[in-house]
PDB file of C-alpha atoms in Angstrom:
ATOM      1  CA  MET K   1       9.028 -68.929 -39.948  1.00  0.00           C
ATOM      2  CA  PRO K   2      11.191 -68.785 -36.810  1.00  0.00           C
ATOM      3  CA  ARG K   3      14.402 -67.555 -36.744  1.00  0.00           C
ATOM      4  CA  LEU K   4      17.077 -70.416 -36.402  1.00  0.00           C
ATOM      5  CA  ALA K   5      19.338 -70.585 -33.480  1.00  0.00           C
ATOM      6  CA  SER K   6      23.029 -71.908 -33.437  1.00  0.00           C
ATOM      7  CA  PRO K   7      24.979 -72.584 -29.827  1.00  0.00           C
ATOM      8  CA  THR K   8      27.125 -69.559 -30.411  1.00  0.00           C
ATOM      9  CA  GLY K   9      23.937 -66.897 -30.436  1.00  0.00           C
ATOM     10  CA  PRO K  10      21.416 -66.001 -33.390  1.00  0.00           C
ATOM     11  CA  LEU K  11      22.156 -66.290 -36.993  1.00  0.00           C
ATOM     12  CA  PRO K  12      22.465 -63.198 -39.346  1.00  0.00           C
ATOM     13  CA  LEU K  13      18.873 -62.351 -40.805  1.00  0.00           C
ATOM     14  CA  THR K  14      18.003 -63.554 -44.005  1.00  0.00           C
ATOM     15  CA  ALA K  15      14.873 -63.325 -46.133  1.00  0.00           C
ATOM     16  CA  ALA K  16      13.912 -67.129 -44.912  1.00  0.00           C
ATOM     17  CA  SER K  17      13.791 -65.253 -41.218  1.00  0.00           C
ATOM     18  CA  TYR K  18      10.965 -62.950 -41.958  1.00  0.00           C
ATOM     19  CA  SER K  19       7.520 -63.902 -41.811  1.00  0.00           C
ATOM     20  CA  THR K  20       4.630 -62.522 -44.110  1.00  0.00           C
ATOM     21  CA  ASN K  21       3.669 -60.323 -41.746  1.00  0.00           C
ATOM     22  CA  GLU K  22       6.654 -58.797 -40.881  1.00  0.00           C
ATOM     23  CA  ALA K  23       7.971 -58.259 -44.432  1.00  0.00           C
ATOM     24  CA  ASN K  24       4.838 -57.342 -45.639  1.00  0.00           C
ATOM     25  CA  ALA K  25       4.618 -54.679 -42.676  1.00  0.00           C
ATOM     26  CA  LEU K  26       8.299 -53.603 -43.321  1.00  0.00           C
ATOM     27  CA  ILE K  27       7.539 -53.165 -47.038  1.00  0.00           C
ATOM     28  CA  HIS K  28       4.276 -50.916 -45.955  1.00  0.00           C
ATOM     29  CA  LEU K  29       6.555 -48.717 -43.521  1.00  0.00           C
ATOM     30  CA  TYR K  30       8.591 -48.122 -46.277  1.00  0.00           C
ATOM     31  CA  ARG K  31       6.616 -47.172 -48.752  1.00  0.00           C
ATOM     32  CA  ALA K  32       5.026 -44.932 -45.679  1.00  0.00           C
ATOM     33  CA  GLU K  33       8.387 -43.268 -45.219  1.00  0.00           C
ATOM     34  CA  VAL K  34       9.333 -42.587 -48.765  1.00  0.00           C
ATOM     35  CA  GLY K  35       5.834 -40.997 -49.189  1.00  0.00           C
ATOM     36  CA  LYS K  36       6.618 -38.450 -46.309  1.00  0.00           C
ATOM     37  CA  MET K  37       9.875 -37.784 -47.638  1.00  0.00           C
ATOM     38  CA  THR K  38       8.583 -36.944 -50.954  1.00  0.00           C
ATOM     39  CA  ALA K  39       6.075 -34.672 -49.485  1.00  0.00           C
ATOM     40  CA  TYR K  40       8.619 -32.678 -47.307  1.00  0.00           C
ATOM     41  CA  ARG K  41      10.996 -32.807 -50.389  1.00  0.00           C
ATOM     42  CA  GLN K  42       8.390 -30.639 -51.993  1.00  0.00           C
ATOM     43  CA  ARG K  43       8.111 -28.119 -48.977  1.00  0.00           C
ATOM     44  CA  LEU K  44      11.485 -27.865 -48.809  1.00  0.00           C
ATOM     45  CA  ASP K  45      11.782 -26.767 -52.522  1.00  0.00           C
ATOM     46  CA  MET K  46       8.867 -24.675 -52.060  1.00  0.00           C
ATOM     47  CA  THR K  47      10.542 -22.561 -49.031  1.00  0.00           C
ATOM     48  CA  THR K  48      13.431 -22.152 -51.400  1.00  0.00           C
ATOM     49  CA  ASN K  49      11.474 -20.747 -54.266  1.00  0.00           C
ATOM     50  CA  TRP K  50       9.976 -18.566 -51.373  1.00  0.00           C
ATOM     51  CA  SER K  51      13.355 -17.125 -50.822  1.00  0.00           C
ATOM     52  CA  VAL K  52      14.602 -16.979 -54.327  1.00  0.00           C
ATOM     53  CA  VAL K  53      11.263 -14.629 -55.574  1.00  0.00           C
ATOM     54  CA  THR K  54      11.213 -12.728 -52.374  1.00  0.00           C
ATOM     55  CA  THR K  55      14.862 -12.047 -52.905  1.00  0.00           C
ATOM     56  CA  ALA K  56      14.267 -11.153 -56.925  1.00  0.00           C
ATOM     57  CA  GLY K  57      11.201  -8.619 -55.984  1.00  0.00           C
ATOM     58  CA  LEU K  58      13.130  -6.920 -53.622  1.00  0.00           C
ATOM     59  CA  ALA K  59      16.602  -6.230 -55.354  1.00  0.00           C
ATOM     60  CA  SER K  60      14.490  -5.337 -58.494  1.00  0.00           C
ATOM     61  CA  PHE K  61      12.936  -2.669 -56.445  1.00  0.00           C
ATOM     62  CA  ALA K  62      15.451  -1.579 -54.650  1.00  0.00           C
ATOM     63  CA  LEU K  63      17.673  -1.251 -58.016  1.00  0.00           C
ATOM     64  CA  GLY K  64      15.092   0.118 -59.660  1.00  0.00           C
ATOM     65  CA  ASP K  65      15.055   3.551 -58.839  1.00  0.00           C
ATOM     66  CA  ASN K  66      18.246   5.439 -57.096  1.00  0.00           C
ATOM     67  CA  ASN K  67      15.301   6.910 -54.399  1.00  0.00           C
ATOM     68  CA  ASN K  68      14.827   3.796 -52.879  1.00  0.00           C
ATOM     69  CA  SER K  69      16.641   2.977 -49.879  1.00  0.00           C
ATOM     70  CA  HIS K  70      19.598   0.242 -49.686  1.00  0.00           C
ATOM     71  CA  VAL K  71      17.490  -0.834 -46.313  1.00  0.00           C
ATOM     72  CA  VAL K  72      15.377  -2.848 -48.806  1.00  0.00           C
ATOM     73  CA  PHE K  73      18.294  -5.300 -49.034  1.00  0.00           C
ATOM     74  CA  LEU K  74      18.816  -5.538 -45.213  1.00  0.00           C
ATOM     75  CA  PHE K  75      15.169  -6.532 -45.044  1.00  0.00           C
ATOM     76  CA  ALA K  76      16.031  -8.998 -47.607  1.00  0.00           C
ATOM     77  CA  MET K  77      18.387 -10.525 -45.132  1.00  0.00           C
ATOM     78  CA  LEU K  78      16.131 -10.844 -42.498  1.00  0.00           C
ATOM     79  CA  MET K  79      13.392 -12.522 -44.802  1.00  0.00           C
ATOM     80  CA  ASN K  80      15.648 -14.971 -46.074  1.00  0.00           C
ATOM     81  CA  TYR K  81      16.892 -16.055 -42.133  1.00  0.00           C
ATOM     82  CA  PHE K  82      13.364 -16.598 -41.513  1.00  0.00           C
ATOM     83  CA  PHE K  83      12.877 -18.720 -44.553  1.00  0.00           C
ATOM     84  CA  LEU K  84      15.824 -20.427 -43.311  1.00  0.00           C
ATOM     85  CA  HIS K  85      14.619 -21.438 -39.707  1.00  0.00           C
ATOM     86  CA  LEU K  86      11.634 -22.603 -41.853  1.00  0.00           C
ATOM     87  CA  GLU K  87      13.241 -24.733 -44.091  1.00  0.00           C
ATOM     88  CA  ALA K  88      15.809 -25.613 -41.393  1.00  0.00           C
ATOM     89  CA  ARG K  89      12.439 -27.279 -39.251  1.00  0.00           C
ATOM     90  CA  ARG K  90      11.150 -28.948 -42.201  1.00  0.00           C
ATOM     91  CA  PHE K  91      14.520 -30.382 -43.135  1.00  0.00           C
ATOM     92  CA  ARG K  92      14.603 -31.697 -39.849  1.00  0.00           C
ATOM     93  CA  THR K  93      10.981 -33.455 -40.154  1.00  0.00           C
ATOM     94  CA  PHE K  94      12.562 -34.832 -43.452  1.00  0.00           C
ATOM     95  CA  GLU K  95      15.316 -36.231 -41.737  1.00  0.00           C
ATOM     96  CA  ILE K  96      12.985 -38.446 -39.291  1.00  0.00           C
ATOM     97  CA  SER K  97      11.672 -40.241 -42.695  1.00  0.00           C
ATOM     98  CA  HIS K  98      15.255 -40.517 -44.188  1.00  0.00           C
ATOM     99  CA  HIS K  99      16.853 -42.379 -41.426  1.00  0.00           C
ATOM    100  CA  ARG K 100      13.988 -44.929 -41.338  1.00  0.00           C
ATOM    101  CA  THR K 101      14.592 -45.395 -44.722  1.00  0.00           C
ATOM    102  CA  ARG K 102      18.222 -45.857 -44.569  1.00  0.00           C
ATOM    103  CA  ILE K 103      17.970 -48.098 -41.999  1.00  0.00           C
ATOM    104  CA  MET K 104      15.721 -50.496 -43.789  1.00  0.00           C
ATOM    105  CA  GLU K 105      17.665 -50.124 -47.098  1.00  0.00           C
ATOM    106  CA  ARG K 106      20.669 -51.080 -45.013  1.00  0.00           C
ATOM    107  CA  PHE K 107      19.352 -54.011 -43.310  1.00  0.00           C
ATOM    108  CA  PHE K 108      16.132 -55.305 -44.402  1.00  0.00           C
ATOM    109  CA  TYR K 109      16.282 -55.189 -48.217  1.00  0.00           C
ATOM    110  CA  PRO K 110      19.880 -56.645 -48.342  1.00  0.00           C
ATOM    111  CA  ALA K 111      18.304 -59.833 -45.769  1.00  0.00           C
ATOM    112  CA  MET K 112      15.652 -59.992 -48.277  1.00  0.00           C
ATOM    113  CA  LEU K 113      18.152 -60.643 -51.085  1.00  0.00           C
ATOM    114  CA  GLY K 114      20.037 -63.019 -49.580  1.00  0.00           C
ATOM    115  CA  ASP K 115      22.821 -60.928 -47.667  1.00  0.00           C
ATOM    116  CA  LYS K 116      23.513 -61.252 -43.990  1.00  0.00           C
ATOM    117  CA  VAL K 117      22.948 -58.308 -41.870  1.00  0.00           C
ATOM    118  CA  ASP K 118      23.118 -57.928 -37.951  1.00  0.00           C
ATOM    119  CA  PRO K 119      19.935 -59.783 -36.265  1.00  0.00           C
ATOM    120  CA  ASP K 120      19.742 -56.979 -33.804  1.00  0.00           C
ATOM    121  CA  TRP K 121      18.970 -54.088 -36.391  1.00  0.00           C
ATOM    122  CA  HIS K 122      15.217 -54.173 -35.701  1.00  0.00           C
ATOM    123  CA  GLN K 123      15.701 -52.480 -32.199  1.00  0.00           C
ATOM    124  CA  LEU K 124      17.403 -49.363 -34.263  1.00  0.00           C
ATOM    125  CA  LEU K 125      14.303 -48.997 -36.205  1.00  0.00           C
ATOM    126  CA  LEU K 126      12.205 -49.859 -33.013  1.00  0.00           C
ATOM    127  CA  GLY K 127      13.792 -46.951 -31.085  1.00  0.00           C
ATOM    128  CA  GLU K 128      13.196 -44.579 -34.150  1.00  0.00           C
ATOM    129  CA  LEU K 129       9.738 -45.590 -34.192  1.00  0.00           C
ATOM    130  CA  ALA K 130       9.217 -45.632 -30.196  1.00  0.00           C
ATOM    131  CA  LYS K 131      10.581 -41.817 -29.829  1.00  0.00           C
ATOM    132  CA  PRO K 132      10.372 -40.087 -33.117  1.00  0.00           C
ATOM    133  CA  ARG K 133      13.561 -37.758 -33.437  1.00  0.00           C
ATOM    134  CA  SER K 134      15.472 -36.275 -36.375  1.00  0.00           C
ATOM    135  CA  PRO K 135      19.364 -37.352 -36.357  1.00  0.00           C
ATOM    136  CA  MET K 136      20.183 -33.697 -37.139  1.00  0.00           C
ATOM    137  CA  ASN K 137      20.166 -31.276 -34.448  1.00  0.00           C
ATOM    138  CA  ARG K 138      18.839 -27.476 -35.545  1.00  0.00           C
ATOM    139  CA  TRP K 139      22.197 -25.755 -36.027  1.00  0.00           C
ATOM    140  CA  ASP K 140      23.645 -28.736 -38.306  1.00  0.00           C
ATOM    141  CA  SER K 141      20.455 -28.360 -40.286  1.00  0.00           C
ATOM    142  CA  LEU K 142      20.938 -24.885 -40.558  1.00  0.00           C
ATOM    143  CA  GLY K 143      24.366 -25.310 -41.827  1.00  0.00           C
ATOM    144  CA  TRP K 144      22.995 -27.893 -44.554  1.00  0.00           C
ATOM    145  CA  ARG K 145      20.438 -25.781 -45.816  1.00  0.00           C
ATOM    146  CA  LEU K 146      22.944 -22.764 -46.127  1.00  0.00           C
ATOM    147  CA  ARG K 147      25.377 -24.904 -47.865  1.00  0.00           C
ATOM    148  CA  ARG K 148      23.171 -26.137 -50.134  1.00  0.00           C
ATOM    149  CA  ASN K 149      20.977 -23.351 -50.821  1.00  0.00           C
ATOM    150  CA  TYR K 150      20.885 -20.182 -48.790  1.00  0.00           C
ATOM    151  CA  LEU K 151      24.897 -19.372 -48.856  1.00  0.00           C
ATOM    152  CA  TRP K 152      24.424 -18.382 -52.205  1.00  0.00           C
ATOM    153  CA  ILE K 153      21.590 -16.673 -52.305  1.00  0.00           C
ATOM    154  CA  TYR K 154      23.141 -14.405 -49.223  1.00  0.00           C
ATOM    155  CA  VAL K 155      26.346 -13.785 -51.414  1.00  0.00           C
ATOM    156  CA  GLY K 156      23.994 -12.352 -54.103  1.00  0.00           C
ATOM    157  CA  ILE K 157      22.390 -10.013 -51.534  1.00  0.00           C
ATOM    158  CA  LEU K 158      25.493  -8.708 -50.771  1.00  0.00           C
ATOM    159  CA  ILE K 159      26.712  -8.060 -53.865  1.00  0.00           C
ATOM    160  CA  ALA K 160      23.369  -6.438 -54.696  1.00  0.00           C
ATOM    161  CA  TRP K 161      23.461  -4.422 -51.613  1.00  0.00           C
ATOM    162  CA  ILE K 162      27.337  -2.970 -52.359  1.00  0.00           C
ATOM    163  CA  ALA K 163      25.894  -1.829 -55.780  1.00  0.00           C
ATOM    164  CA  LYS K 164      23.168  -0.167 -54.356  1.00  0.00           C
ATOM    165  CA  LEU K 165      25.240   1.867 -52.249  1.00  0.00           C
ATOM    166  CA  ASP K 166      27.614   2.616 -55.009  1.00  0.00           C
ATOM    167  CA  THR K 167      24.365   4.242 -56.795  1.00  0.00           C
ATOM    168  CA  VAL K 168      23.737   6.243 -53.530  1.00  0.00           C
ATOM    169  CA  ARG K 169      26.918   7.551 -52.508  1.00  0.00           C
ATOM    170  CA  ASN K 170      27.915  11.373 -53.243  1.00  0.00           C
ATOM    171  CA  LYS K 171      28.960  11.109 -56.936  1.00  0.00           C
ATOM    172  CA  GLU K 172      30.950  14.559 -55.988  1.00  0.00           C
ATOM    173  CA  VAL K 173      33.852  12.544 -54.154  1.00  0.00           C
ATOM    174  CA  ALA K 174      35.916   9.780 -55.574  1.00  0.00           C
ATOM    175  CA  PHE K 175      35.065   6.228 -55.033  1.00  0.00           C
ATOM    176  CA  THR K 176      36.686   5.038 -51.988  1.00  0.00           C
ATOM    177  CA  SER K 177      36.189   2.168 -49.443  1.00  0.00           C
ATOM    178  CA  THR K 178      34.774   5.261 -47.113  1.00  0.00           C
ATOM    179  CA  THR K 179      32.327   6.871 -49.079  1.00  0.00           C
ATOM    180  CA  LEU K 180      31.063   3.161 -49.411  1.00  0.00           C
ATOM    181  CA  VAL K 181      30.655   3.129 -45.710  1.00  0.00           C
ATOM    182  CA  ASP K 182      29.404   6.128 -45.382  1.00  0.00           C
ATOM    183  CA  ALA K 183      26.483   5.679 -47.564  1.00  0.00           C
ATOM    184  CA  ALA K 184      25.454   2.867 -45.643  1.00  0.00           C
ATOM    185  CA  HIS K 185      24.048   4.912 -42.761  1.00  0.00           C
ATOM    186  CA  ILE K 186      20.545   4.700 -42.175  1.00  0.00           C
ATOM    187  CA  GLY K 187      19.074   7.847 -40.683  1.00  0.00           C
ATOM    188  CA  SER K 188      21.385   9.130 -37.863  1.00  0.00           C
ATOM    189  CA  PHE K 189      22.749   5.323 -37.350  1.00  0.00           C
ATOM    190  CA  PRO K 190      26.359   5.492 -38.791  1.00  0.00           C
ATOM    191  CA  GLY K 191      27.146   3.647 -41.917  1.00  0.00           C
ATOM    192  CA  TRP K 192      30.147   2.186 -40.118  1.00  0.00           C
ATOM    193  CA  GLY K 193      27.485   0.810 -37.571  1.00  0.00           C
ATOM    194  CA  VAL K 194      25.673  -1.127 -40.407  1.00  0.00           C
ATOM    195  CA  TRP K 195      28.335  -2.443 -41.863  1.00  0.00           C
ATOM    196  CA  ALA K 196      29.495  -3.989 -38.628  1.00  0.00           C
ATOM    197  CA  LEU K 197      26.072  -5.575 -38.377  1.00  0.00           C
ATOM    198  CA  VAL K 198      25.972  -7.080 -41.705  1.00  0.00           C
ATOM    199  CA  GLY K 199      29.498  -8.155 -40.780  1.00  0.00           C
ATOM    200  CA  MET K 200      28.514 -10.091 -37.913  1.00  0.00           C
ATOM    201  CA  PHE K 201      25.869 -11.534 -39.180  1.00  0.00           C
ATOM    202  CA  TYR K 202      27.787 -13.191 -42.398  1.00  0.00           C
ATOM    203  CA  LEU K 203      30.380 -14.265 -39.810  1.00  0.00           C
ATOM    204  CA  TYR K 204      27.274 -15.905 -37.969  1.00  0.00           C
ATOM    205  CA  LEU K 205      26.210 -17.380 -41.478  1.00  0.00           C
ATOM    206  CA  LEU K 206      30.000 -18.818 -41.873  1.00  0.00           C
ATOM    207  CA  ARG K 207      30.144 -20.244 -38.840  1.00  0.00           C
ATOM    208  CA  LEU K 208      26.630 -22.174 -38.934  1.00  0.00           C
ATOM    209  CA  THR K 209      27.990 -23.336 -42.529  1.00  0.00           C
ATOM    210  CA  VAL K 210      31.715 -24.480 -41.275  1.00  0.00           C
ATOM    211  CA  ILE K 211      30.462 -26.421 -37.859  1.00  0.00           C
ATOM    212  CA  ALA K 212      27.457 -28.112 -39.159  1.00  0.00           C
ATOM    213  CA  SER K 213      27.955 -32.160 -39.457  1.00  0.00           C
ATOM    214  CA  LYS K 214      29.273 -33.308 -43.224  1.00  0.00           C
ATOM    215  CA  ALA K 215      27.581 -36.649 -43.154  1.00  0.00           C
ATOM    216  CA  TYR K 216      24.507 -38.047 -43.039  1.00  0.00           C
ATOM    217  CA  PRO K 217      23.671 -40.747 -40.541  1.00  0.00           C
ATOM    218  CA  LEU K 218      23.996 -44.391 -41.625  1.00  0.00           C
ATOM    219  CA  GLU K 219      25.948 -42.804 -44.768  1.00  0.00           C
ATOM    220  CA  GLU K 220      29.726 -44.619 -43.468  1.00  0.00           C
ATOM    221  CA  GLY K 221      30.590 -47.256 -41.269  1.00  0.00           C
TER     222      GLY K 221
END
């Protein structure tokens, strides 16, 4: 059925404005995008599970014997950073389908239910289909995954690392911040240097968390 027009321009789209082929095509597109979202949601959960299992295994190994080096926890920090980047990349791909489904939920289905929507919303969807791109950049995706999951994992690693340093420090000397710093040495590399590197790394993670966008596209306005 042709779309109605008025002297002042096109009328807002309603369910009557869509042909059967148009409606079916958009419904099938919506189902396909939801299917992709579900698949990538499972992949995101899988990456987080890898991180949790790896961290738990390394922590159990390091804390299970005083002879095991605290370097295991530094390795856990690096491994989790790898998992974080992997999950952030998957999250950006997930967001492509999420953005498309939000467009259709905001415009197509309200029109099918009789609401009046912007008649030019198709251009927004066509732009997303012509040039697929995530609405979230790499830094925002890293910050989002940190806020949701990895920041808590890193807090656990830091606490476990400090506990490990307390077990390997010189027990003949009273517990002070200096003895804890000295216990962090790696071979001839001084403990204060290790603490400085760990501190800069955690400040970097906090910065990623703070600067990440606070809202999804199309969620407001």
